[in-house]
Amino acid sequence: MPWEKSFDEDLAVENAMQVFWKKGFDSASISDLIEGTGINRGSLYNAFGGKQSLFVKALLKYDADRQAMLARLEALDDPKKAISAFFDSIVANTVADEQHKGCFMFNTALDISAHDNEVRQIVTNGVSEIEAFLRRCIEVGQARGDIRSSMDAKATAKSLLAMIVAIRVLGRGVFAEAALQEIADQAKRLIE
Amino acid sequence: MPWEKSFDEDLAVENAMQVFWKKGFDSASISDLIEGTGINRGSLYNAFGGKQSLFVKALLKYDADRQAMLARLEALDDPKKAISAFFDSIVANTVADEQHKGCFMFNTALDISAHDNEVRQIVTNGVSEIEAFLRRCIEVGQARGDIRSSMDAKATAKSLLAMIVAIRVLGRGVFAEAALQEIADQAKRLIE
DNA sequence: TATAGTTTAGAATGATCGGTATAGACTATC
DNA sequence: GATAGTCTATACCGATCATTCTAAACTATA
């Protein structure tokens, strides 16, 4: 019998994710993906089927990372602090990325009409989960007396989501760190 | 002597704007632009120089329209109402567009790294002007006693801008009308 | 060592891209 | 009607795109 598969598919998807994240679906060429993953043309098609299919795998990986991060924040068991930490990490990540890639999911959301239903569904679901996380944080915070109970949890969660979207979009090159932090601070003040 | 130029350049730019707005710079092909403007290939290159140059003209036209709209709102001479009307019109425009094109300027902002300095500058300036408009509205409203003077005008203007970005981005296919209106309502409540 | 399956590099394919060039139809002036 | 300049249609160019294919190099088993 011959040997086993020799390259790490997960690592390849991770690398492909970086390429798609940086360039977007259209602008990322197969050659870019070959270079980024270090995998040969033939192997790439054999392992992943094609560009579209690889993109979905990359987006799913990004989505899994997002899910893990939200779970970590929720495990803090301190809703107000979780929201605060969430915003700080978003600003920090946005600023730290010299390539100004923004958020892969929101980038895709703005380009949503160019994608099929599978992609659309992943994005819609991801955004909904962020919103639900924020709402849960607010509601638990209210139950504990950490957050004003006069506040409309559902509507405020949407506002916070809006702030996140804005930080990610404007952080791609329009706003500098100070302005992004200002938005984040305003977001935190919303739940004071 | 020969005749004068026969097609309407402004109308052509308007039509090209629609094409770029819908498809984005990369995905809009010259063939799309020929079809969209109804102008022949040769004439298009002769009149506008090329794709990049036509894109800039289209973006400038969009920017001029935006400027005119803000001026109209400011002429209401009722800052609080101006902000409110601004948000209502954004939601209305977003929902009314069956093609879910979003905002041409924000679409370009998210794609900013693919563009040159001229485009970057138009977008940055446009965003700044919206922010300045919001801030002016708040400050004038405060001076008139229509808006709480305890509010930080600069920071609140950024929050409102964030809401606008979010409505425009999420309105491209992730959120439906009710959710977008909810964000707008939250924005209005911010200045209550 | 022979074999089977995976790797690699790269050629080939057909389509489309932005941009240029050409040739004829058209129209206002002379 | 001749002329000059702008229009249209279309052919062409080199480049790049996603994808498929070929053929040789490699490696673990038999």
XYZ file of C-alpha atoms (C1' of nucleotides) in Angstrom:
444
model
C 0.000 0.000 0.000
C 1.029 3.603 -0.528
C 1.631 6.244 2.077
C -0.901 8.327 3.922
C -1.810 11.888 3.165
C 1.171 13.966 4.081
C 0.039 17.554 4.521
C -2.060 19.001 7.305
C -5.494 19.862 5.947
C -6.407 21.997 8.941
C -3.265 24.034 8.604
C -3.930 24.406 4.903
C -7.439 25.713 5.589
C -6.019 28.087 8.179
C -3.554 29.444 5.638
C -6.185 29.628 2.926
C -8.355 31.558 5.388
C -5.618 34.154 5.736
C -5.453 34.554 1.980
C -9.214 34.894 1.514
C -9.428 37.161 4.539
C -6.798 39.486 3.173
C -7.859 39.570 -0.455
C -11.511 38.559 -0.540
C -12.963 35.771 -2.622
C -12.638 37.312 -6.071
C -9.199 38.829 -5.708
C -7.669 35.724 -4.172
C -6.372 33.732 -7.101
C -5.603 30.039 -7.080
C -1.955 30.994 -7.385
C -2.282 33.090 -4.216
C -3.812 30.117 -2.447
C -1.082 27.779 -3.674
C 1.536 30.176 -2.410
C -0.280 30.795 0.857
C -0.913 27.175 1.686
C 2.313 25.798 0.220
C 0.241 23.048 -1.318
C 0.532 22.031 -4.915
C -2.133 22.896 -7.430
C -3.230 19.324 -8.011
C -3.266 18.415 -4.344
C -5.296 21.473 -3.528
C -7.981 20.579 -6.033
C -7.859 16.968 -4.941
C -8.190 17.790 -1.264
C -10.648 20.671 -1.376
C -12.487 20.405 -4.658
C -12.087 23.978 -5.802
C -11.932 27.636 -4.883
C -15.524 28.031 -3.761
C -15.410 24.913 -1.640
C -12.145 25.979 -0.023
C -13.622 29.384 0.714
C -16.517 27.812 2.576
C -14.101 25.698 4.619
C -12.059 28.798 5.436
C -15.151 30.732 6.471
C -16.326 27.853 8.631
C -12.959 27.792 10.353
C -13.188 31.526 11.016
C -16.683 30.971 12.338
C -15.491 28.228 14.669
C -12.791 30.539 16.025
C -15.389 33.225 16.631
C -17.603 30.751 18.418
C -14.732 29.659 20.652
C -13.921 33.251 21.525
C -17.488 34.024 22.521
C -17.570 30.869 24.628
C -14.391 31.957 26.394
C -15.885 35.355 27.139
C -19.088 33.820 28.400
C -17.085 31.539 30.678
C -15.823 34.627 32.494
C -19.207 34.547 34.187
C -19.164 38.327 34.443
C -21.378 39.690 31.667
C -20.462 43.326 31.957
C -16.784 42.519 31.955
C -17.302 40.114 29.058
C -18.783 42.846 26.886
C -16.044 45.238 27.878
C -13.342 42.681 27.129
C -15.035 41.854 23.840
C -14.819 45.432 22.646
C -11.277 45.884 23.848
C -10.150 42.778 22.021
C -11.895 43.863 18.842
C -10.136 47.211 18.882
C -6.838 45.569 19.784
C -7.133 42.995 17.011
C -8.181 45.596 14.480
C -5.287 47.861 15.322
C -2.716 45.096 15.642
C -3.339 43.822 12.139
C -0.967 45.730 9.919
C -2.720 44.383 6.865
C -6.036 45.946 7.944
C -7.943 42.822 7.020
C -10.860 43.700 9.269
C -13.280 40.908 10.117
C -13.517 38.101 7.600
C -17.195 37.617 8.333
C -18.209 41.257 7.980
C -16.072 41.599 4.886
C -18.023 38.710 3.442
C -21.291 40.220 4.675
C -20.701 43.358 2.669
C -20.004 41.229 -0.360
C -22.881 38.907 0.341
C -24.639 39.218 -3.005
C -21.620 37.663 -4.719
C -21.970 34.473 -2.701
C -24.326 31.517 -2.602
C -26.833 30.518 0.028
C -24.405 28.398 2.013
C -22.103 31.361 2.578
C -25.030 33.656 3.214
C -26.290 31.304 5.870
C -22.951 31.058 7.654
C -22.660 34.833 7.804
C -26.246 35.426 8.887
C -25.926 32.811 11.580
C -22.622 34.233 12.808
C -23.993 37.740 13.108
C -27.062 36.436 14.902
C -24.921 34.569 17.385
C -22.908 37.668 18.213
C -26.124 39.581 18.740
C -27.534 36.785 20.902
C -24.338 36.690 22.950
C -24.568 40.429 23.617
C -28.213 40.147 24.548
C -27.539 37.263 26.917
C -24.780 39.268 28.576
C -27.091 42.211 29.097
C -29.934 40.103 30.434
C -27.752 38.156 32.838
C -26.127 41.411 33.922
C -29.565 42.844 34.584
C -30.600 39.782 36.577
C -27.525 40.230 38.719
C -28.077 43.935 39.176
C -24.882 44.877 37.332
C -26.756 46.536 34.489
C -29.710 48.909 34.604
C -32.883 46.882 34.317
C -34.625 49.810 32.606
C -32.581 49.052 29.532
C -34.070 47.299 26.507
C -31.769 44.289 26.210
C -32.753 43.371 22.669
C -32.392 46.860 21.236
C -29.176 47.570 23.105
C -27.654 44.346 21.844
C -28.345 45.569 18.309
C -26.668 48.882 19.087
C -23.588 47.147 20.406
C -23.514 44.955 17.327
C -23.659 48.105 15.225
C -20.635 49.475 17.051
C -18.710 46.294 16.360
C -19.552 46.383 12.680
C -18.470 50.005 12.480
C -15.161 49.400 14.261
C -14.401 46.549 11.905
C -15.368 48.384 8.737
C -13.911 51.800 9.526
C -10.833 50.150 11.004
C -9.889 48.933 7.550
C -8.254 52.221 6.757
C -10.669 55.066 7.374
C -10.322 55.513 11.134
C -7.200 55.352 13.282
C -6.901 53.682 16.660
C -8.090 56.649 18.742
C -11.351 56.944 16.819
C -11.983 53.205 17.022
C -11.355 53.220 20.750
C -13.752 56.120 21.074
C -16.506 54.033 19.486
C -15.668 51.142 21.798
C -15.774 53.434 24.831
C -19.163 54.726 23.759
C -20.338 51.142 23.479
C -19.209 50.394 27.009
C -20.918 53.530 28.246
C -24.170 52.289 26.735
C -24.372 49.558 29.344
C -23.337 51.770 32.251
C -16.082 71.682 -38.647
C -17.512 68.515 -37.152
C -20.290 68.158 -34.659
C -20.148 68.455 -30.901
C -20.006 65.607 -28.446
C -23.360 63.907 -28.595
C -23.817 61.853 -25.451
C -24.405 63.182 -21.969
C -21.276 62.654 -19.905
C -23.045 63.304 -16.615
C -25.689 60.735 -17.399
C -22.980 58.281 -18.400
C -21.194 58.796 -15.074
C -24.498 58.360 -13.261
C -25.077 55.055 -15.044
C -21.497 53.929 -14.494
C -21.956 54.750 -10.815
C -24.887 52.374 -10.669
C -22.772 49.611 -12.183
C -19.798 50.157 -9.840
C -22.144 50.546 -6.890
C -23.867 47.271 -7.611
C -20.845 45.181 -8.516
C -17.835 46.874 -6.940
C -14.733 47.944 -8.802
C -13.229 44.547 -9.519
C -16.375 42.720 -10.490
C -17.632 45.476 -12.751
C -16.190 44.651 -16.156
C -15.769 47.055 -19.023
C -18.502 45.125 -20.795
C -20.803 45.755 -17.827
C -20.009 49.452 -18.032
C -20.601 49.543 -21.769
C -23.950 47.885 -21.288
C -24.826 50.059 -18.297
C -23.943 53.352 -19.887
C -25.011 52.471 -23.412
C -21.803 54.055 -24.618
C -19.493 52.406 -27.078
C -16.185 50.959 -25.961
C -14.086 53.452 -27.859
C -16.119 56.463 -26.807
C -15.956 55.365 -23.211
C -12.184 55.171 -23.240
C -11.956 58.401 -25.171
C -14.238 60.271 -22.795
C -13.149 58.828 -19.452
C -9.682 57.441 -19.953
C -10.216 54.048 -18.392
C -11.898 51.990 -15.728
C -10.044 53.466 -12.757
C -10.625 57.021 -13.902
C -14.313 56.351 -14.509
C -14.610 54.830 -11.051
C -13.222 57.970 -9.461
C -15.686 60.096 -11.413
C -18.530 57.842 -10.296
C -17.427 57.995 -6.676
C -17.137 61.770 -6.860
C -20.661 61.973 -8.213
C -21.918 59.814 -5.350
C -20.021 62.050 -2.967
C -21.594 65.165 -4.457
C -25.050 63.636 -4.013
C -24.239 62.861 -0.388
C -23.047 66.399 0.178
C -26.228 67.792 -1.322
C -28.351 65.588 0.904
C -26.563 66.690 4.061
C -26.942 70.311 3.001
C -30.666 69.779 2.528
C -30.965 68.273 6.000
C -28.967 71.075 7.525
C -31.231 73.608 5.831
C -34.131 72.232 7.882
C -32.648 74.306 10.671
C -33.885 71.768 13.212
C -30.889 69.636 14.230
C -32.739 66.972 16.135
C -35.235 66.524 13.337
C -32.400 66.511 10.819
C -30.719 63.570 12.521
C -33.994 61.757 12.824
C -34.819 62.341 9.165
C -31.311 61.281 8.208
C -31.715 57.893 9.847
C -35.198 57.365 8.486
C -34.025 58.094 4.976
C -31.071 55.733 5.323
C -33.308 52.892 6.413
C -35.841 53.743 3.721
C -33.192 53.866 1.012
C -31.579 50.652 2.198
C -34.853 48.781 2.246
C -36.173 50.246 -0.989
C -33.180 49.051 -2.985
C -34.078 45.594 -4.218
C -30.520 45.078 -5.353
C -29.185 45.576 -1.814
C -26.336 47.717 -3.058
C -25.832 49.367 0.319
C -23.822 52.584 0.395
C -21.320 53.036 -2.409
C -18.933 54.894 -0.123
C -18.977 52.352 2.697
C -18.711 49.508 0.229
C -15.586 51.178 -1.077
C -14.362 51.819 2.467
C -14.408 48.137 3.226
C -12.455 47.495 0.094
C -10.147 50.425 0.677
C -6.857 48.574 0.464
C -7.567 47.723 -3.161
C -7.705 51.386 -4.113
C -5.248 54.216 -4.548
C -4.771 57.332 -2.480
C -7.220 59.420 -4.460
C -10.067 57.027 -3.722
C -8.928 56.623 -0.139
C -9.023 60.354 0.309
C -12.518 60.740 -1.126
C -13.844 58.067 1.204
C -12.043 59.334 4.282
C -13.238 62.848 3.605
C -16.809 61.701 3.018
C -16.941 59.778 6.280
C -15.445 62.730 8.130
C -18.052 65.059 6.710
C -20.889 62.825 7.835
C -19.377 62.702 11.296
C -18.915 66.482 11.323
C -22.509 66.960 10.203
C -23.771 64.808 13.066
C -21.595 66.622 15.541
C -22.767 70.016 14.320
C -26.372 68.903 14.663
C -25.807 67.781 18.237
C -23.956 70.935 19.234
C -26.509 73.254 17.691
C -29.263 71.211 19.296
C -27.549 71.562 22.638
C -27.163 75.301 22.176
C -30.889 75.513 21.528
C -31.767 73.326 24.470
C -33.251 70.578 22.283
C -30.561 68.088 23.222
C -29.125 67.280 26.642
C -26.044 69.410 27.159
C -24.505 66.733 29.384
C -23.893 64.708 26.249
C -20.457 64.414 24.672
C -21.145 65.717 21.174
C -17.969 64.373 19.604
C -18.308 60.856 20.988
C -22.021 60.671 20.306
C -21.471 61.729 16.722
C -19.121 58.768 16.341
C -21.728 56.437 17.808
C -24.343 57.677 15.381
C -21.892 57.219 12.533
C -21.345 53.674 13.725
C -25.073 53.017 13.564
C -25.197 54.317 10.012
C -22.322 52.092 8.942
C -23.991 49.097 10.519
C -27.351 49.760 8.884
C -25.675 50.054 5.518
C -23.496 46.968 5.907
C -26.016 44.649 7.538
C -28.722 45.928 5.222
C -26.948 44.312 2.314
C -28.558 40.991 3.066
C -27.980 40.050 6.681
C -30.685 42.052 8.430
C -34.247 42.706 7.353
C -36.113 45.989 7.609
C -37.332 45.555 11.193
C -33.826 45.002 12.531
C -32.455 47.956 10.595
C -35.238 50.193 11.882
C -34.468 49.015 15.383
C -30.883 50.223 15.033
C -32.128 53.543 13.680
C -34.561 53.898 16.571
C -31.767 53.233 19.023
C -29.724 55.922 17.318
C -32.542 58.421 17.706
C -32.910 57.457 21.337
C -29.235 58.264 21.879
C -29.976 61.958 21.425
C -33.139 61.964 23.508
C 12.743 -4.480 -5.478
C 8.090 -4.035 -7.358
C 3.826 -1.656 -6.671
C 0.211 1.567 -5.600
C -1.059 5.842 -4.396
C 0.389 10.717 -3.287
C 3.236 14.209 -4.136
C 5.239 17.645 -7.244
C 5.883 20.983 -11.203
C 4.057 22.759 -14.930
C 1.702 22.506 -19.538
C -2.717 23.060 -21.678
C -7.492 24.838 -21.979
C -11.042 27.929 -22.705
C -12.856 31.972 -20.848
C -12.603 36.676 -19.583
C -10.145 40.604 -18.324
C -8.620 45.823 -19.461
C -7.153 48.289 -23.084
C -6.017 49.449 -28.095
C -6.704 49.656 -32.974
C -9.384 49.725 -37.179
C -12.850 50.649 -40.342
C -17.054 52.427 -41.644
C -21.419 55.152 -40.500
C -22.966 59.432 -39.176
C -23.507 64.676 -38.927
C -22.506 69.382 -38.695
C -20.048 72.806 -41.041
C -17.948 74.716 -45.390
C -20.964 67.429 -52.104
C -16.501 67.625 -49.754
C -14.490 67.624 -45.173
C -13.459 66.944 -40.376
C -14.382 64.955 -36.318
C -17.290 61.727 -33.440
C -19.917 57.901 -33.307
C -20.543 52.510 -33.557
C -19.161 47.802 -34.076
C -15.806 44.604 -33.801
C -11.300 42.529 -34.118
C -7.246 42.184 -31.647
C -3.660 42.087 -27.917
C -1.295 40.272 -23.906
C -2.385 38.952 -19.422
C -4.711 36.417 -16.060
C -8.332 33.623 -14.422
C -10.139 28.668 -12.567
C -9.696 24.284 -13.754
C -7.953 19.922 -15.805
C -4.399 17.031 -17.141
C 0.120 14.829 -17.726
C 4.272 12.937 -16.265
C 7.894 12.372 -13.281
C 9.482 12.076 -8.245
C 8.619 10.153 -4.035
C 7.433 6.764 -0.163
C 5.316 3.301 2.462
C 3.940 -1.270 2.060
C 4.236 -6.099 0.009
